[in-house]
Coordinates of C-alpha atoms in Angstrom, one line a residue:
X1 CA 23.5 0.9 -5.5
X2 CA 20.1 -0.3 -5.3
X3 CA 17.2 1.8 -7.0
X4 CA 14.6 3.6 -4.7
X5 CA 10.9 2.7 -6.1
X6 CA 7.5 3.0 -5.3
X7 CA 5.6 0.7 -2.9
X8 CA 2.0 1.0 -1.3
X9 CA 1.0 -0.3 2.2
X10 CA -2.1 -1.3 2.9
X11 CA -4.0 -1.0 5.8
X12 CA -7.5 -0.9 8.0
X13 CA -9.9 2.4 7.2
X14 CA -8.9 4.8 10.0
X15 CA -4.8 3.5 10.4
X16 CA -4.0 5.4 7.4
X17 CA -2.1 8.0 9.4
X18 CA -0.9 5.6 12.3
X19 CA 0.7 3.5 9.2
X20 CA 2.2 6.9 7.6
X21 CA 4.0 7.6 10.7
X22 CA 5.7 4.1 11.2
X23 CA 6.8 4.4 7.4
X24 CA 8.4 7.9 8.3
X25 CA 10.2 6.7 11.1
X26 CA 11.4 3.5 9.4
X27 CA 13.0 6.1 7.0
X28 CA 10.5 6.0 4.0
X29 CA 10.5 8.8 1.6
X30 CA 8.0 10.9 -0.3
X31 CA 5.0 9.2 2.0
X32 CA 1.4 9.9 1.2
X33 CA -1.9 9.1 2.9
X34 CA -4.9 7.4 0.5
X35 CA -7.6 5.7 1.5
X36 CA -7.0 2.4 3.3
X37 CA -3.6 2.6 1.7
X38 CA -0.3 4.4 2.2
X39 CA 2.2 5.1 -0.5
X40 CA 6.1 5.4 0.1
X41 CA 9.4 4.7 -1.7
X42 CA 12.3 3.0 -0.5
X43 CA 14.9 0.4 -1.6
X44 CA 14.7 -3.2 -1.3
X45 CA 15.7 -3.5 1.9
X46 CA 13.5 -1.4 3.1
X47 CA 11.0 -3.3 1.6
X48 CA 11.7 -6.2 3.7
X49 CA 12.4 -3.9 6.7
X50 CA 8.8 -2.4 6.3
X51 CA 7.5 -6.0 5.8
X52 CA 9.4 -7.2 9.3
X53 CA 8.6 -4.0 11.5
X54 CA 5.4 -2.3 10.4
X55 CA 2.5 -2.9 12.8
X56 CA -0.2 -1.1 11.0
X57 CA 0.2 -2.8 7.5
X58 CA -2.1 -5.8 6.1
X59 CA 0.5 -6.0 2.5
X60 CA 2.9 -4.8 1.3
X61 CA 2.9 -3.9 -2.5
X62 CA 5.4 -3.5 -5.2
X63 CA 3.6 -1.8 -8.6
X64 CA 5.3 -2.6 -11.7
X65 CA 2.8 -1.4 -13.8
X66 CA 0.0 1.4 -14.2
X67 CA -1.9 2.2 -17.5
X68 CA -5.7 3.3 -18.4
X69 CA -7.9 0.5 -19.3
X70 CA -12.0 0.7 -20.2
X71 CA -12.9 -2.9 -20.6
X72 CA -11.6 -6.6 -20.0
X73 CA -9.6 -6.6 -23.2
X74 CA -7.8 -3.4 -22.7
X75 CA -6.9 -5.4 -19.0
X76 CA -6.0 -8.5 -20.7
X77 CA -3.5 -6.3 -23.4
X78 CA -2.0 -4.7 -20.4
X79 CA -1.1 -7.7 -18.3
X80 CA 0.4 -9.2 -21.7
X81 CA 2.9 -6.3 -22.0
X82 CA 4.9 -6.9 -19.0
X83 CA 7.5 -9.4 -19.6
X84 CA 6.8 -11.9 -16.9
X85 CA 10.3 -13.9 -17.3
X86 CA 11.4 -11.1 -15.1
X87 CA 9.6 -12.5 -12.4
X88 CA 8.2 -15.6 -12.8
X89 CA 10.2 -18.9 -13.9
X90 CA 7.8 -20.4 -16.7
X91 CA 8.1 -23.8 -14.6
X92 CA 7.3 -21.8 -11.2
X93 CA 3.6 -20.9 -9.5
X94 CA 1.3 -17.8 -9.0
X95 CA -1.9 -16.7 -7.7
X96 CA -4.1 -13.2 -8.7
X97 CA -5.7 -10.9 -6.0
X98 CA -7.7 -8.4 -7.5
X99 CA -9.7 -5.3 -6.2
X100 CA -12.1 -3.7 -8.7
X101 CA -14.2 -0.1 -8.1
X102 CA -14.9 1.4 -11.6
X103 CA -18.0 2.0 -13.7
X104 CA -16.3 0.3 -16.5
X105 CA -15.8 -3.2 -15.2
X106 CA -19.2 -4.6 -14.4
X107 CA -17.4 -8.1 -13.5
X108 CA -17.0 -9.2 -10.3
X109 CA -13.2 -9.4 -8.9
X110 CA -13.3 -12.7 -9.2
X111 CA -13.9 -12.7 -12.7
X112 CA -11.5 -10.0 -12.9
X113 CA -8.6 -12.5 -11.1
X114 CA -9.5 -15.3 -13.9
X115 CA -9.1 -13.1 -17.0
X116 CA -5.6 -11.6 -15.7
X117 CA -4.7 -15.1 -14.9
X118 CA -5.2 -15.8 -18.6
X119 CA -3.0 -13.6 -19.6
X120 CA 0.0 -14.7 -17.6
X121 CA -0.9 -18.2 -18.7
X122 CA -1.0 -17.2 -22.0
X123 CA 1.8 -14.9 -22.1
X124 CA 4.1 -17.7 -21.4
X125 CA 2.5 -20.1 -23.6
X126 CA 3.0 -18.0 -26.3
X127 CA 6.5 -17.6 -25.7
X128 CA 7.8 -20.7 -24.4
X129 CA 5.0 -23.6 -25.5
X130 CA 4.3 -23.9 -21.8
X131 CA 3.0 -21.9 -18.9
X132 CA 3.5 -21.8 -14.6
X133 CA 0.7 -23.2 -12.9
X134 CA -1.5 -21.1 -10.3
X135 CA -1.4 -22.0 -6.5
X136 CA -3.5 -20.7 -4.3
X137 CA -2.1 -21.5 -0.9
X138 CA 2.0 -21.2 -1.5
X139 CA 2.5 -19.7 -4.7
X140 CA 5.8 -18.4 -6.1
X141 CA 4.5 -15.0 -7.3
X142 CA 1.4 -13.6 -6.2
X143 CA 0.3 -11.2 -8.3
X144 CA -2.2 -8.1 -7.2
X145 CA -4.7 -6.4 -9.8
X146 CA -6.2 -2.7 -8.7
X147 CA -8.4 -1.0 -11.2
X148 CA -10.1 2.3 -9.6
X149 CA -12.1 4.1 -12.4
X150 CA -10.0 4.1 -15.5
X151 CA -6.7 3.3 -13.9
X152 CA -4.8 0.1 -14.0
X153 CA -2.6 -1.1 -11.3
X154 CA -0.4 -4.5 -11.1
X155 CA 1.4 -4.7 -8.5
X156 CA 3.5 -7.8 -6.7
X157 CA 2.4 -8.9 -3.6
X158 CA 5.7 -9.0 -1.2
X159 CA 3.8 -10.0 1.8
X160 CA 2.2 -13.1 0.7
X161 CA -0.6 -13.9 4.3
X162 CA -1.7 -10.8 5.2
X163 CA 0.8 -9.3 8.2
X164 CA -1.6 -9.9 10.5
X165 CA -0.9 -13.1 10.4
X166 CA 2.1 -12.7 13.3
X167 CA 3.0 -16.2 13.7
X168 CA 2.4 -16.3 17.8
X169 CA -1.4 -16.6 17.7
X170 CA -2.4 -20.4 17.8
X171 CA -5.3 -20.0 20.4
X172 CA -8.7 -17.8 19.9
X173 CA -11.3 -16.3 22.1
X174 CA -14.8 -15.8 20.4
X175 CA -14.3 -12.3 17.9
X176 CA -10.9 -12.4 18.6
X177 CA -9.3 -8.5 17.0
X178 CA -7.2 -8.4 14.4
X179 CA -4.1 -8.2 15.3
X180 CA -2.7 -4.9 12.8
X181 CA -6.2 -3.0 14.7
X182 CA -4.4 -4.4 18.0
X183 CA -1.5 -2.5 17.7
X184 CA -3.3 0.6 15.4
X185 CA -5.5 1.3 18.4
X186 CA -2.5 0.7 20.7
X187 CA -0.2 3.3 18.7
X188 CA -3.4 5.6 18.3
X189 CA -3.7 5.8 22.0
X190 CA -0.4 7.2 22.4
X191 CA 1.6 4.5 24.4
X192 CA 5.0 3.9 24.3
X193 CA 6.1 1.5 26.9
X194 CA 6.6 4.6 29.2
X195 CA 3.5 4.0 32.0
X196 CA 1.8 0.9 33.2
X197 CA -0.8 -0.9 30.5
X198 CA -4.3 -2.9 31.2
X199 CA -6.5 -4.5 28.8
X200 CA -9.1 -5.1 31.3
X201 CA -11.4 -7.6 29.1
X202 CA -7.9 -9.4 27.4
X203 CA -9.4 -12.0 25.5
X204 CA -6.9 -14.3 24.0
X205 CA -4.5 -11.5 24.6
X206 CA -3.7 -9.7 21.2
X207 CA -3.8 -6.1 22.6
X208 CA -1.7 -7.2 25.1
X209 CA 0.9 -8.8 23.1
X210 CA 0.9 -5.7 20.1
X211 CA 1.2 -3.6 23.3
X212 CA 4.1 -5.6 25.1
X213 CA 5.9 -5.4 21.3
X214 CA 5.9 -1.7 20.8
X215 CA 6.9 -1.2 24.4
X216 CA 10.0 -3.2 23.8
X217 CA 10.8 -2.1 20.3
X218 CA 10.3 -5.3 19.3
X219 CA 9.3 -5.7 15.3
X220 CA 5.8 -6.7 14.5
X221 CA 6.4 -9.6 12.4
X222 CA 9.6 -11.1 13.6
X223 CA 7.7 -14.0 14.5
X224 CA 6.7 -14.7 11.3
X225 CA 8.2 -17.9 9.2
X226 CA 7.5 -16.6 5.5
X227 CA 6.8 -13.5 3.7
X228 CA 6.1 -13.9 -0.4
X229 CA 9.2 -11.7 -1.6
X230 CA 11.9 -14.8 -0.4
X231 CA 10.0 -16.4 -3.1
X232 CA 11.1 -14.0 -6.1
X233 CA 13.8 -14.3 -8.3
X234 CA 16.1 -11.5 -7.3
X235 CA 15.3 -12.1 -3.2
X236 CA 18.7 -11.3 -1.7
X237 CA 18.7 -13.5 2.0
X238 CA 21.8 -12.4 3.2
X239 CA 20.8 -8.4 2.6
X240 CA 17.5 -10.1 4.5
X241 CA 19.3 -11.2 7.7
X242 CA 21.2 -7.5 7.6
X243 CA 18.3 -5.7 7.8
X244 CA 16.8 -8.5 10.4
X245 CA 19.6 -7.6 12.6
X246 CA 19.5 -4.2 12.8
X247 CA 15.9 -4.3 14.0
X248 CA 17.0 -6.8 16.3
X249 CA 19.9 -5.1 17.7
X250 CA 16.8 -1.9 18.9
X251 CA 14.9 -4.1 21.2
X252 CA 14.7 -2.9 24.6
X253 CA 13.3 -3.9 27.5
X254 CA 10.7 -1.6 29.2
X255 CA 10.0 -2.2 32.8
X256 CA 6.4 -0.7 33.3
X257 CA 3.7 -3.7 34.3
X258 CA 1.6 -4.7 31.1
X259 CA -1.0 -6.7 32.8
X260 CA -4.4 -8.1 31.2
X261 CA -7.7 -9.8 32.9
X262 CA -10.6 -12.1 31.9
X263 CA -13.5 -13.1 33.5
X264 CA -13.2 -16.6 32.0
X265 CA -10.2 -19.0 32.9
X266 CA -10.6 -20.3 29.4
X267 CA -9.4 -17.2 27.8
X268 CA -6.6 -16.4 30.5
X269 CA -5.4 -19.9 29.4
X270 CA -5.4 -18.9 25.8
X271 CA -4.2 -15.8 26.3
X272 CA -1.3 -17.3 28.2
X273 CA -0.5 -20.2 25.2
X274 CA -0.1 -17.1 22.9
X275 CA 2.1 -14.8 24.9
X276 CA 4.4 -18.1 25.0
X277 CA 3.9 -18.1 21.5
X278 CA 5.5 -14.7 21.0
X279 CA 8.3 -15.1 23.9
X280 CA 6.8 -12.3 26.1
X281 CA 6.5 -14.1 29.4
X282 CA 8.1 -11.8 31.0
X283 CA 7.2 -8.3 30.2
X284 CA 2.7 -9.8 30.5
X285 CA 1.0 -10.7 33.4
X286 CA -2.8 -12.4 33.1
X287 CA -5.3 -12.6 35.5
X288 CA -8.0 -14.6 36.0
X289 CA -10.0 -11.5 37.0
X290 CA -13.6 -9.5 36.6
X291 CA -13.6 -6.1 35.7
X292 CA -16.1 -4.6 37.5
X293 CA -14.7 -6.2 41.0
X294 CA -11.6 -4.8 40.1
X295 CA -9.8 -1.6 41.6
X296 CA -6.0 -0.1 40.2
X297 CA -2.9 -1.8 41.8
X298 CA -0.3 -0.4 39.9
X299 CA 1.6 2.7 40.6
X300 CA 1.3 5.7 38.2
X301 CA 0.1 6.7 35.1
X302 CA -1.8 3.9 33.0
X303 CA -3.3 3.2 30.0
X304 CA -6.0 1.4 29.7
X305 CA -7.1 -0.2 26.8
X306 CA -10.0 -3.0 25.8
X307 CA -12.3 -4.1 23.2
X308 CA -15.7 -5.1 25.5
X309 CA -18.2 -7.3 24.1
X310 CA -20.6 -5.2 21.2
X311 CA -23.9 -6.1 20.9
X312 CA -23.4 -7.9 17.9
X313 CA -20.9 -10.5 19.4
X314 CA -22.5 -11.6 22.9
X315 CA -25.8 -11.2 24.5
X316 CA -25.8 -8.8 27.3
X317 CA -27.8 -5.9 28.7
X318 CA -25.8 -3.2 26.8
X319 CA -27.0 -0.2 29.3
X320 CA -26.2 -2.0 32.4
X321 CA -22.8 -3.6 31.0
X322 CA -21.4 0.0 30.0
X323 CA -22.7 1.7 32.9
X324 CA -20.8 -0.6 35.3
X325 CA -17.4 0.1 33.0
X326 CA -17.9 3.6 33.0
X327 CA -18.5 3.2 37.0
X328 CA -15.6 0.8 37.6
X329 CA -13.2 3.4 35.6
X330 CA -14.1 6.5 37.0
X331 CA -14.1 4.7 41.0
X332 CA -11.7 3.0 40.8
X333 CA -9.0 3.6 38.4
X334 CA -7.9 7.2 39.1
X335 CA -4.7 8.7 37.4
X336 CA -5.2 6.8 34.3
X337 CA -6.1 7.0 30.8
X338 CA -9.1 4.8 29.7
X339 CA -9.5 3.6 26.0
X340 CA -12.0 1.2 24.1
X341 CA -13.1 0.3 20.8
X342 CA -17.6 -0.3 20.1
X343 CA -19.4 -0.4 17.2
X344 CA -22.1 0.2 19.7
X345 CA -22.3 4.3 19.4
X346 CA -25.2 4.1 21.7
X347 CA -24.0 2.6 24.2
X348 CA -20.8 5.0 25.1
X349 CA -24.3 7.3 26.3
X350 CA -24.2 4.6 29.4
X351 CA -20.7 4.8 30.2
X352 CA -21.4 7.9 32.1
X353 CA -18.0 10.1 31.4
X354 CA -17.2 12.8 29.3
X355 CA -14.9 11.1 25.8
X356 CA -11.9 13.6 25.4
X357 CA -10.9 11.9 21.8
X358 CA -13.5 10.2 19.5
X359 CA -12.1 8.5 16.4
X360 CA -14.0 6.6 13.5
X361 CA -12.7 3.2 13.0
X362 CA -13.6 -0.1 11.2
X363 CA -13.1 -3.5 12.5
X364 CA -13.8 -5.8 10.0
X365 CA -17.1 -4.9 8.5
X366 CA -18.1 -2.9 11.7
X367 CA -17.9 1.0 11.8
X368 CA -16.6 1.6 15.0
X369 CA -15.3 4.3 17.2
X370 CA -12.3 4.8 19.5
X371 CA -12.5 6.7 22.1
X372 CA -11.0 7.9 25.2
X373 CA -11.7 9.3 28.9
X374 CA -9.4 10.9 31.0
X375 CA -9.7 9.5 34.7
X376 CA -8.1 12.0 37.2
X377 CA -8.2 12.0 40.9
X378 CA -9.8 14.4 43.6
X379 CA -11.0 17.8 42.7
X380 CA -10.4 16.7 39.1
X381 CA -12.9 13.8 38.9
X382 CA -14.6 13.5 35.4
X383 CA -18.5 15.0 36.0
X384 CA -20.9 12.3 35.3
X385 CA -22.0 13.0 31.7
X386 CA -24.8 10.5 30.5
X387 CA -25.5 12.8 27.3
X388 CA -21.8 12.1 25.9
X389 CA -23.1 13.5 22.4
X390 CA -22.1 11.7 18.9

């Protein structure tokens, strides 16, 4: 039977626990929370299960090694003691990520990436006269160097792309959000697929899409054509297609109305092209629509979820834009749940409602929060607050 081992998932700065959770219910054991990163162990099927259905993970690693290192030649030595035969054909390609935060090492990654390079290269030319060549863009192995303080990490990169790379997004809005934040914020907010959904400032439609996925059970990467462990030598395709199946076989359909509006027809149209792209016609509506001369037409409870313009991506008058979403929400979306994402911590003072959930998030380079307002009806209105404090 096939050995359980250690694997790490990485992920965005604030996910950590979002990604923990998927990994339990996947059926991961002995899961721990770090920092940007989630540790697990499983089999190798789960490996390529957690590759095809996590939402909230960028990569996927397998460590094979971990020893203490002080300087480039105790790296080198390291890297030199794993027999790469194992993994590697000496006739094959590979390519070196590295990450590097510790006192020791005052070389940049990149410099990092070329010495552990050189001791693959010259591992095998060592032992058999000749060496595998590096490729960048499709290698056969890619190969992922962590050194934090004193400790070394080599791990095997499984995923290859980063997961966000889904395989239905071919069209892009400006700042278009990444599509493992997409479905983070998505999960963070709570919704399952059982209430109506709105991402009222849709862009090219990636909330929409993560949102229409987890709503339907439907795994996060299953439109994706390649992931980096069908590459390595002991990649078993037909345990692959098993485990492909039986994530398959729990797709449901969910029959609340997951609906999205832009402003501009030229995003409706992309956000259109990519919901094609992932086969959810059916279960997303766009609109060509403006927010702010908009009013609820769905029955029920409802999330609502956006990332509007920040300061930093478009020019607009930031009081005046926030105040008319805070207005629009609390007139005219009652019995509904309102979340968005800013980097703009100022300008949730303009919104006008009282935030029931703040979280710290980053999007890209951005700090960020995430935060939510509950919309009621009647008696139970939301009082106008404009000193929502930090």
């Amino acid at each position: 039977m096939e050995k359980d081992f250690k694997m790490t998932a990485v992920t965005i700065a604030g996910l950590e626990g979002v990604l923990a959770d998927e990994l339990r219910k996947l059926g991961a054991r002995e899961v721990t929370e770090g920092v940007r990163n989630v540790t697990f162990k499983g089999d190798k099927g789960f490996m390529y299960k957690a590759n095809i259905a996590l939402r909230t993970a960028i990569r996927i690693l397998k460590p094979i090694k971990k020893s203490k290192v002080f300087d480039e030649e105790d790296l080198y030595e390291a890297i030199q003691r794993i027999k790469w035969e194992r993994y590697l054909e000496v006739d094959g390609t590979f390519a070196i990520g590295a990450v590097v935060n510790s006192k020791n090492f005052t070389s940049n990654s990149h410099y990092i990436s070329l010495k552990s390079k050189d001791a693959i290269a010259d591992y095998f030319t060592h032992k058999f006269k000749k060496r595998p060549d590096v490729d960048l863009k499709y290698p056969d192995l890619k190969v992922h160097i962590h050194i934090h303080n004193e400790w070394l990490t080599i791990s095997l990169d499984s995923s290859g792309d980063s997961l966000h790379k889904r395989g239905y997004r071919s069209a892009t809005n400006i700042a278009p959000i990444n599509e493992v934040l997409a479905a983070g914020l998505v999960l963070l907010s709570g919704y399952k697929g059982e209430e109506n959904f709105i991402d009222p400032m849709c862009g090219s439609g990636t909330i929409l899409i993560e949102a229409a996925m987890i709503a339907n059970e439907i795994p996060a990467n299953i439109n994706r054509k390649h992931f980096a462990f069908e590459n390595w030598k002991d990649y078993d395709e037909d345990l692959y297609f098993v485990i492909q199946d039986s994530l398959l076989k729990k797709i449901r359909s969910s029959h609340f109305k997951i609906m999205g509006f832009d402003k501009a027809p030229s995003a409706v149209k992309k956000a259109q092209q990519n919901i094609i792209n992932a086969n959810l016609e059916e279960f997303i509506g766009v609109h060509h629509v403006n927010f702010f001369n908009s009013k609820k037409e769905v029955f029920g409870k409802t999330t609502i979820l956006f990332n509007p313009p920040y300061g930093e991506r478009l020019n607009i008058d930031v009081e005046e834009f926030y105040g008319k979403i805070g207005d629009t929400l609390k007139h005219n979306y009652p019995d509904s749940t309102a979340w968005l994402i800013t980097s703009d911590i100022q300008a949730l003072k303009h919104v006008g409602l009282r935030t029931s959930k703040r979280l710290p998030i980053k999007n890209g380079d951005l700090d960020c929060r995430f935060v939510k307002y509950e919309l009621y009806e009647g008696s139970k209105k939301i009082k106008n607050n404009k000193n929502d404090e930090e």
